[in-house]
XYZ file of C-alpha atoms in Angstrom:
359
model
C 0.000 0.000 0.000
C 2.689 2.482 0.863
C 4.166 1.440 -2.222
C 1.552 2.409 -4.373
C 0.919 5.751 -2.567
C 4.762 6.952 -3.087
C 4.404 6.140 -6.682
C 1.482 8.311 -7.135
C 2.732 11.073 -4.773
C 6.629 10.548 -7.257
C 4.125 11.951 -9.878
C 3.119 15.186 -8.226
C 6.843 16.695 -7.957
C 9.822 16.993 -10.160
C 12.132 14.756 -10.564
C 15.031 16.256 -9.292
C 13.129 17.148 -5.802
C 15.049 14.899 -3.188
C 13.108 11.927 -1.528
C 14.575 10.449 1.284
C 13.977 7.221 3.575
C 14.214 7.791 7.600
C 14.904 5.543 10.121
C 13.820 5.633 13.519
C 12.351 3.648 16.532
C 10.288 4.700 19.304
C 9.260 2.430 22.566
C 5.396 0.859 23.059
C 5.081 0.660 26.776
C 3.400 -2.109 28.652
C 5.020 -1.456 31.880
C 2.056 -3.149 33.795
C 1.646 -6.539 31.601
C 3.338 -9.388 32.425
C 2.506 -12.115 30.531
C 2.690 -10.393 27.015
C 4.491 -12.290 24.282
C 8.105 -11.667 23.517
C 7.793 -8.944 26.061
C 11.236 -7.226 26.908
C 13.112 -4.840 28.898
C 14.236 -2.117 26.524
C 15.630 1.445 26.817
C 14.186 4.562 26.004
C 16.285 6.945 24.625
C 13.722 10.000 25.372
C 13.297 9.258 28.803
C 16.505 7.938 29.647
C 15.712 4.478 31.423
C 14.822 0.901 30.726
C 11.018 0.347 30.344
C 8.634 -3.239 29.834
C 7.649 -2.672 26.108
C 8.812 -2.944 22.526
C 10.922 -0.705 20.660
C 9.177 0.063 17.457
C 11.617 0.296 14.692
C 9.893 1.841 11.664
C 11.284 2.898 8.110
C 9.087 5.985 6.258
C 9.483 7.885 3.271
C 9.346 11.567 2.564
C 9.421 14.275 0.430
C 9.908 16.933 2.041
C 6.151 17.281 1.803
C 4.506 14.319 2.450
C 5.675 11.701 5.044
C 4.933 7.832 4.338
C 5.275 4.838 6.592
C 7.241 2.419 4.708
C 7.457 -0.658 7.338
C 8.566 -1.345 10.916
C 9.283 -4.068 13.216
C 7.955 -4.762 16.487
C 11.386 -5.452 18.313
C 11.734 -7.394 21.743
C 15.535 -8.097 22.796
C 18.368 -9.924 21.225
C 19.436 -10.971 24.754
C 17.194 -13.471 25.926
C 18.159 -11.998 29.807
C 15.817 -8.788 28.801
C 12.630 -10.585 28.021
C 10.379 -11.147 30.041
C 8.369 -13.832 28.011
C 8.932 -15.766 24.872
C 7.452 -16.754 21.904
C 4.433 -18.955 21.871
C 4.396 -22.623 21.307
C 1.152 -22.621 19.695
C 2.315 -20.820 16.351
C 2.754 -22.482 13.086
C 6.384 -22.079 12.215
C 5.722 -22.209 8.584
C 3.828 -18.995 8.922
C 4.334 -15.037 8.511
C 3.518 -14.703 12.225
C 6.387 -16.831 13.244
C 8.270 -14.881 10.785
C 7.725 -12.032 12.219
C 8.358 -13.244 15.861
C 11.788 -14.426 14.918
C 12.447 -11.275 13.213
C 11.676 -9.340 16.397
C 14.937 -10.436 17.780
C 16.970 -9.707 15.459
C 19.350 -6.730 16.136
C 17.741 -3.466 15.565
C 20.851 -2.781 13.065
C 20.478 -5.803 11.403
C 16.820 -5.000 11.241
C 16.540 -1.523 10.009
C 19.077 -3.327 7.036
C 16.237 -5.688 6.606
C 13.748 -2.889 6.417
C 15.947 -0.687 3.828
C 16.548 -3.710 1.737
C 12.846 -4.886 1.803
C 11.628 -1.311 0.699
C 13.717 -0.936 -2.193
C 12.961 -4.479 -3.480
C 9.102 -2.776 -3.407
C 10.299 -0.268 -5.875
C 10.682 2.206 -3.372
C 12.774 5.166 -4.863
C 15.060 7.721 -2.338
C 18.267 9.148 -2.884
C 19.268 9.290 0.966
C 18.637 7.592 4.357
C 18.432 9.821 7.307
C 19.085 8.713 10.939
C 19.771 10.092 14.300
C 23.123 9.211 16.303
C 22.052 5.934 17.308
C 21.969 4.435 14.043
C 25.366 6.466 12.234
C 27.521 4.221 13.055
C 30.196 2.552 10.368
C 28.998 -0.754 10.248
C 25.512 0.808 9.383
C 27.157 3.347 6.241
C 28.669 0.364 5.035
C 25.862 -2.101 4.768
C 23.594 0.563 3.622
C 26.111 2.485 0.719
C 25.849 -1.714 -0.318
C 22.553 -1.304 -1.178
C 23.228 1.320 -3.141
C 21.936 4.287 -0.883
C 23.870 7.187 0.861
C 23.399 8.340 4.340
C 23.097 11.626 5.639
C 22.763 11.311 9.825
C 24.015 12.812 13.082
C 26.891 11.466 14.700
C 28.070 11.929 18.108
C 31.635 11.948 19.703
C 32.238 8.709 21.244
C 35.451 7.322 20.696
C 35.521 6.937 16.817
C 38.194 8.798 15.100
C 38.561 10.073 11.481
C 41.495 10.251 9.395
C 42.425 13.921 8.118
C 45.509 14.542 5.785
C 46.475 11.226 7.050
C 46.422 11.724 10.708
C 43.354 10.795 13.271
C 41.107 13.292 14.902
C 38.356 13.075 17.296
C 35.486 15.343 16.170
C 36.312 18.049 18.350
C 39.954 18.108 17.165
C 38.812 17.971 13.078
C 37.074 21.383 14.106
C 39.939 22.951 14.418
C 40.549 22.766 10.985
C 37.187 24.038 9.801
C 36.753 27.945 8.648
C 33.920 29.627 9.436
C 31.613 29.552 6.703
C 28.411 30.824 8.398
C 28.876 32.291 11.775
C 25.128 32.177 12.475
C 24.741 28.565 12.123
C 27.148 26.366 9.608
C 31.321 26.380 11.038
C 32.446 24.509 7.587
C 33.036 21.387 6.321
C 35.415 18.402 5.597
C 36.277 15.467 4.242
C 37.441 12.297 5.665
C 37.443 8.853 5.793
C 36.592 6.699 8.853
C 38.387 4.107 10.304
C 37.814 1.210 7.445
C 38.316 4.156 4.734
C 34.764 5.268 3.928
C 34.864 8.486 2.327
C 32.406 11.212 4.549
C 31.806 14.995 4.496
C 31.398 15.929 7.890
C 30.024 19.004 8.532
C 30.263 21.229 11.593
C 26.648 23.017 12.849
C 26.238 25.088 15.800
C 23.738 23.933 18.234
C 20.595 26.413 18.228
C 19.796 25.130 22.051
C 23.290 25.303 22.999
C 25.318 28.038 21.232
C 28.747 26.675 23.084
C 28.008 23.613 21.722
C 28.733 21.849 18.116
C 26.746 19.639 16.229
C 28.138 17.006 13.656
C 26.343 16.117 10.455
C 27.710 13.073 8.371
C 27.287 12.671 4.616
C 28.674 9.711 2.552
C 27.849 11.630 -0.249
C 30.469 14.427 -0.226
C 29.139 15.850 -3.776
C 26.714 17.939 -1.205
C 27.105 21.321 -0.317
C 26.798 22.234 3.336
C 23.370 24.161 3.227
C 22.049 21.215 1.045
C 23.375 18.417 3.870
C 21.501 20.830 6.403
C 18.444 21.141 4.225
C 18.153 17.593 3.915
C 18.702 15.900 7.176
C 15.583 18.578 8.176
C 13.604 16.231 6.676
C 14.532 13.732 9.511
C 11.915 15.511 11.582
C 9.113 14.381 9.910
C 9.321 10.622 11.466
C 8.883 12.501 15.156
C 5.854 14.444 14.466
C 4.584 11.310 12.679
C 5.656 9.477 16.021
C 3.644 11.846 18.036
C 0.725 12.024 15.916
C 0.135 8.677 16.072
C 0.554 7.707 20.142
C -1.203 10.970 20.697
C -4.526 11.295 17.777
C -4.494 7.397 16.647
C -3.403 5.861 20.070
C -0.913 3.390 18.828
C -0.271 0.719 21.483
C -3.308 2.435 23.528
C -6.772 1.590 22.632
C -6.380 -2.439 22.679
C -5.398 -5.265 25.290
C -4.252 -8.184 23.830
C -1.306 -10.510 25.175
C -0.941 -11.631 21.933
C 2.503 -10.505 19.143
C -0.191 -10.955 16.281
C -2.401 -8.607 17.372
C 0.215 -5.953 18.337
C 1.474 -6.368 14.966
C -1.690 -5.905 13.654
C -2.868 -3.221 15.477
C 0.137 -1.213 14.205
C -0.259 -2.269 10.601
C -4.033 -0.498 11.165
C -2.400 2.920 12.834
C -0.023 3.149 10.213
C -2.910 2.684 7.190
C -4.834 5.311 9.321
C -2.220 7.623 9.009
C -1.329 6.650 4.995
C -5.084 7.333 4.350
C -5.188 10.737 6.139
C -1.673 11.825 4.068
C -3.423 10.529 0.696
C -6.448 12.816 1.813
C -4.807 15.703 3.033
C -2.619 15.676 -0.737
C -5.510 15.305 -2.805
C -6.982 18.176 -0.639
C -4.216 20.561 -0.828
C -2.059 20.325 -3.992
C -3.389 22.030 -7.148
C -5.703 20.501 -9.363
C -3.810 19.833 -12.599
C -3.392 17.213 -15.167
C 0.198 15.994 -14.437
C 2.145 19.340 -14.732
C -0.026 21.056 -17.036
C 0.985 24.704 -16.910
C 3.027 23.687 -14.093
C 5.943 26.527 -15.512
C 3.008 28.935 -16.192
C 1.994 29.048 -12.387
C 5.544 29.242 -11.026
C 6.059 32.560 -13.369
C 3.049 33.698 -12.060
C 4.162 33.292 -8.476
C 8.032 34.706 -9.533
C 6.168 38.133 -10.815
C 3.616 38.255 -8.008
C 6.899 37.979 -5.431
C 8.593 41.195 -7.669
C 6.008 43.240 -7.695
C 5.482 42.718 -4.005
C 8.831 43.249 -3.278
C 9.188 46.897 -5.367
C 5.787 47.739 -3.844
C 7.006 47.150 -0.537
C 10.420 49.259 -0.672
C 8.514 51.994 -2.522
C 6.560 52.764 0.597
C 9.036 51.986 3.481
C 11.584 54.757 1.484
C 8.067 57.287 1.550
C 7.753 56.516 5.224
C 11.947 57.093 5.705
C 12.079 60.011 4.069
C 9.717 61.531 6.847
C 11.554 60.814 9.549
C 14.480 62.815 11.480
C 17.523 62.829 8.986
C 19.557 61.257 12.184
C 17.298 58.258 12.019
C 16.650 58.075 8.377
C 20.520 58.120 7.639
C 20.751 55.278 10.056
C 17.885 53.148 8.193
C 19.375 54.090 5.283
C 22.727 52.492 6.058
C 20.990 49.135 7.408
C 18.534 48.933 4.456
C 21.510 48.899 1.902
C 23.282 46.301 3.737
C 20.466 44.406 3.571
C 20.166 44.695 -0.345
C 23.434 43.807 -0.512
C 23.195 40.685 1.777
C 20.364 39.476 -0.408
C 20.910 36.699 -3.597
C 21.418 38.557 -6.636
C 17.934 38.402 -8.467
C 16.739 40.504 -5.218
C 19.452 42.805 -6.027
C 18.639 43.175 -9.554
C 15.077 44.565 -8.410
C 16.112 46.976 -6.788
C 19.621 48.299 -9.678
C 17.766 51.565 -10.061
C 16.900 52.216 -6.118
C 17.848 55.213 -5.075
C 16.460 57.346 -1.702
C 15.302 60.799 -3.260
C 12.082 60.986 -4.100
């Protein structure tokens, strides 16, 4: 289903708009069951401590409109000390549900692999997969560049080291080397290879929360600018709010009691179609009625033109207004407004060639 939904929504933008896959997981709590199949003590990276649950490991698809659920798996534990319960005896092992059980304690490496690799054998198109620290780890570039994907994720300073101009530096000690770029929010950018020689542009973000602190973006695909490695890894947000919308509005792993994996599993499969059906609404409901791209050009000229003449209108009456005010002031506002101009990208600057402040 998800499958045939991405095709459709493919159709709707251009081809060279960037669609990206994003892996995440989030924990189901069941702190007060007991006897729950394959239940398992797992840790929950929000909250900082080990709860009775699953950790729901889910793969969606986006394009920087529209955000898809792809797949997921309902993950116990890989150490049989953490669960509480195992499977059941009763199931057939020739079926999916077995399957599925077995799969659930796999790794959750090995299983967001699974998930990737499953996806694209739907026909599943994305030029990137985006994932938090957890999951940017070498092992996990290297089995995903395999499938023929590149990463764009988060990493954090453990103790992994990089090699620069043939030397190795911790993150904090390849900063060094970066020049400011951006002083508002990009440092700069390099390029090096990690410890098993894996080519990566790393690139060096201040921390909006925390403007001491330095955040590292990874790219295996070091063809990308910084702004565009920025730009894209934004798109990893969409997998929260779809997290939250669907514990909070469709009350996933809330509004059933079963001690059964099946009907877990199944009662996830129905959130996620909830939430596919609402998207495939909210598309048809939103994006403009055209056959294919029909005049597609047409109504982007429009929009360029409407932007100009707003933009000429607008500067016409702020100078009007300036030219009123105390010639201490104005002179000021007249110094800021130029630097502005000339801060801008150069079609802005070309409206305004002929600006000048007398009236």
């Amino acid at each position: 289903m998800a499958a045939k939904v991405i095709s459709v929504f493919d159709k709707l933008t251009r081809p060279e708009r960037i669609k990206v896959l994003v892996l995440d997981d989030s924990v189901i709590k069941r702190n007060r069951s007991k006897a729950v199949e394959l239940l398992a003590r797992v840790y929950d990276h929000v909250e900082h401590k080990f709860q009775k649950g699953f950790t729901l490991l889910t793969l969606g698809w986006s394009d920087g409109y529209s955000f898809i659920p792809v797949a997921f798996n309902m993950l116990s534990s890989a150490k049989q000390e953490n669960r509480y319960q195992e499977v059941s005896g009763k199931v057939d092992h020739r079926t999916n549900g077995y399957k599925a059980r077995k799969e659930s304690l796999m790794s959750k490496t090995d299983a967001a692999v699974l998930l990737i690799r499953r996806a694209l054998d739907f026909g599943i198109a994305a030029d990137y997969v985006l994932m938090d620290t957890w999951f940017t780890t070498e092992p996990m570039l290297k089995a995903i560049l395999e499938e023929g994907l590149h990463v764009i994720g988060m990493v954090k300073q453990l103790k992994q080291v990089y090699f620069y101009r043939g030397k190795a530096y911790t993150l904090p000690q390849l900063q060094k080397f970066v020049k400011n770029e951006n002083a508002d929010s990009i440092f700069g950018s390099l390029v090096v290879t990690t410890k098993n020689g894996i080519p990566v542009k790393l690139v060096f973000v201040r921390n909006r929360n925390k403007k001491s602190e330095c955040l590292y973006l990874l790219s295996t695909d070091c063809s990308l600018t910084c702004t565009e490695i920025v730009r894209v890894y934004g798109n990893r947000w969409s997998i929260e709010c779809f997290f939250k919308a669907c514990k909070s509005l469709m009350k996933l792993g809330t509004e059933f009691q079963s001690r059964s994996y099946d009907a877990m599993v199944s009662h996830t499969t129905i959130v996620f179609t909830r939430y596919i059906l609402l998207e495939w609404i909210r598309r048809n409901e939103n994006d403009q009625k055209t056959y294919g791209e029909l005049f597609y050009m047409f109504c982007d000229d429009i929009q360029d033109m409407d932007l100009t003449n707003a933009l000429q209108s607008l500067m016409a009456l702020f100078v009007d207004t300036v030219t009123k005010i105390s010639t201490e002031i104005t002179d000021l506002v007249k110094s800021k407004v130029t630097d502005w101009i000339m801060s801008q990208a150069s079609f802005i600057q070309a409206l305004f060639k002929d600006f000048c402040w007398e009236s």
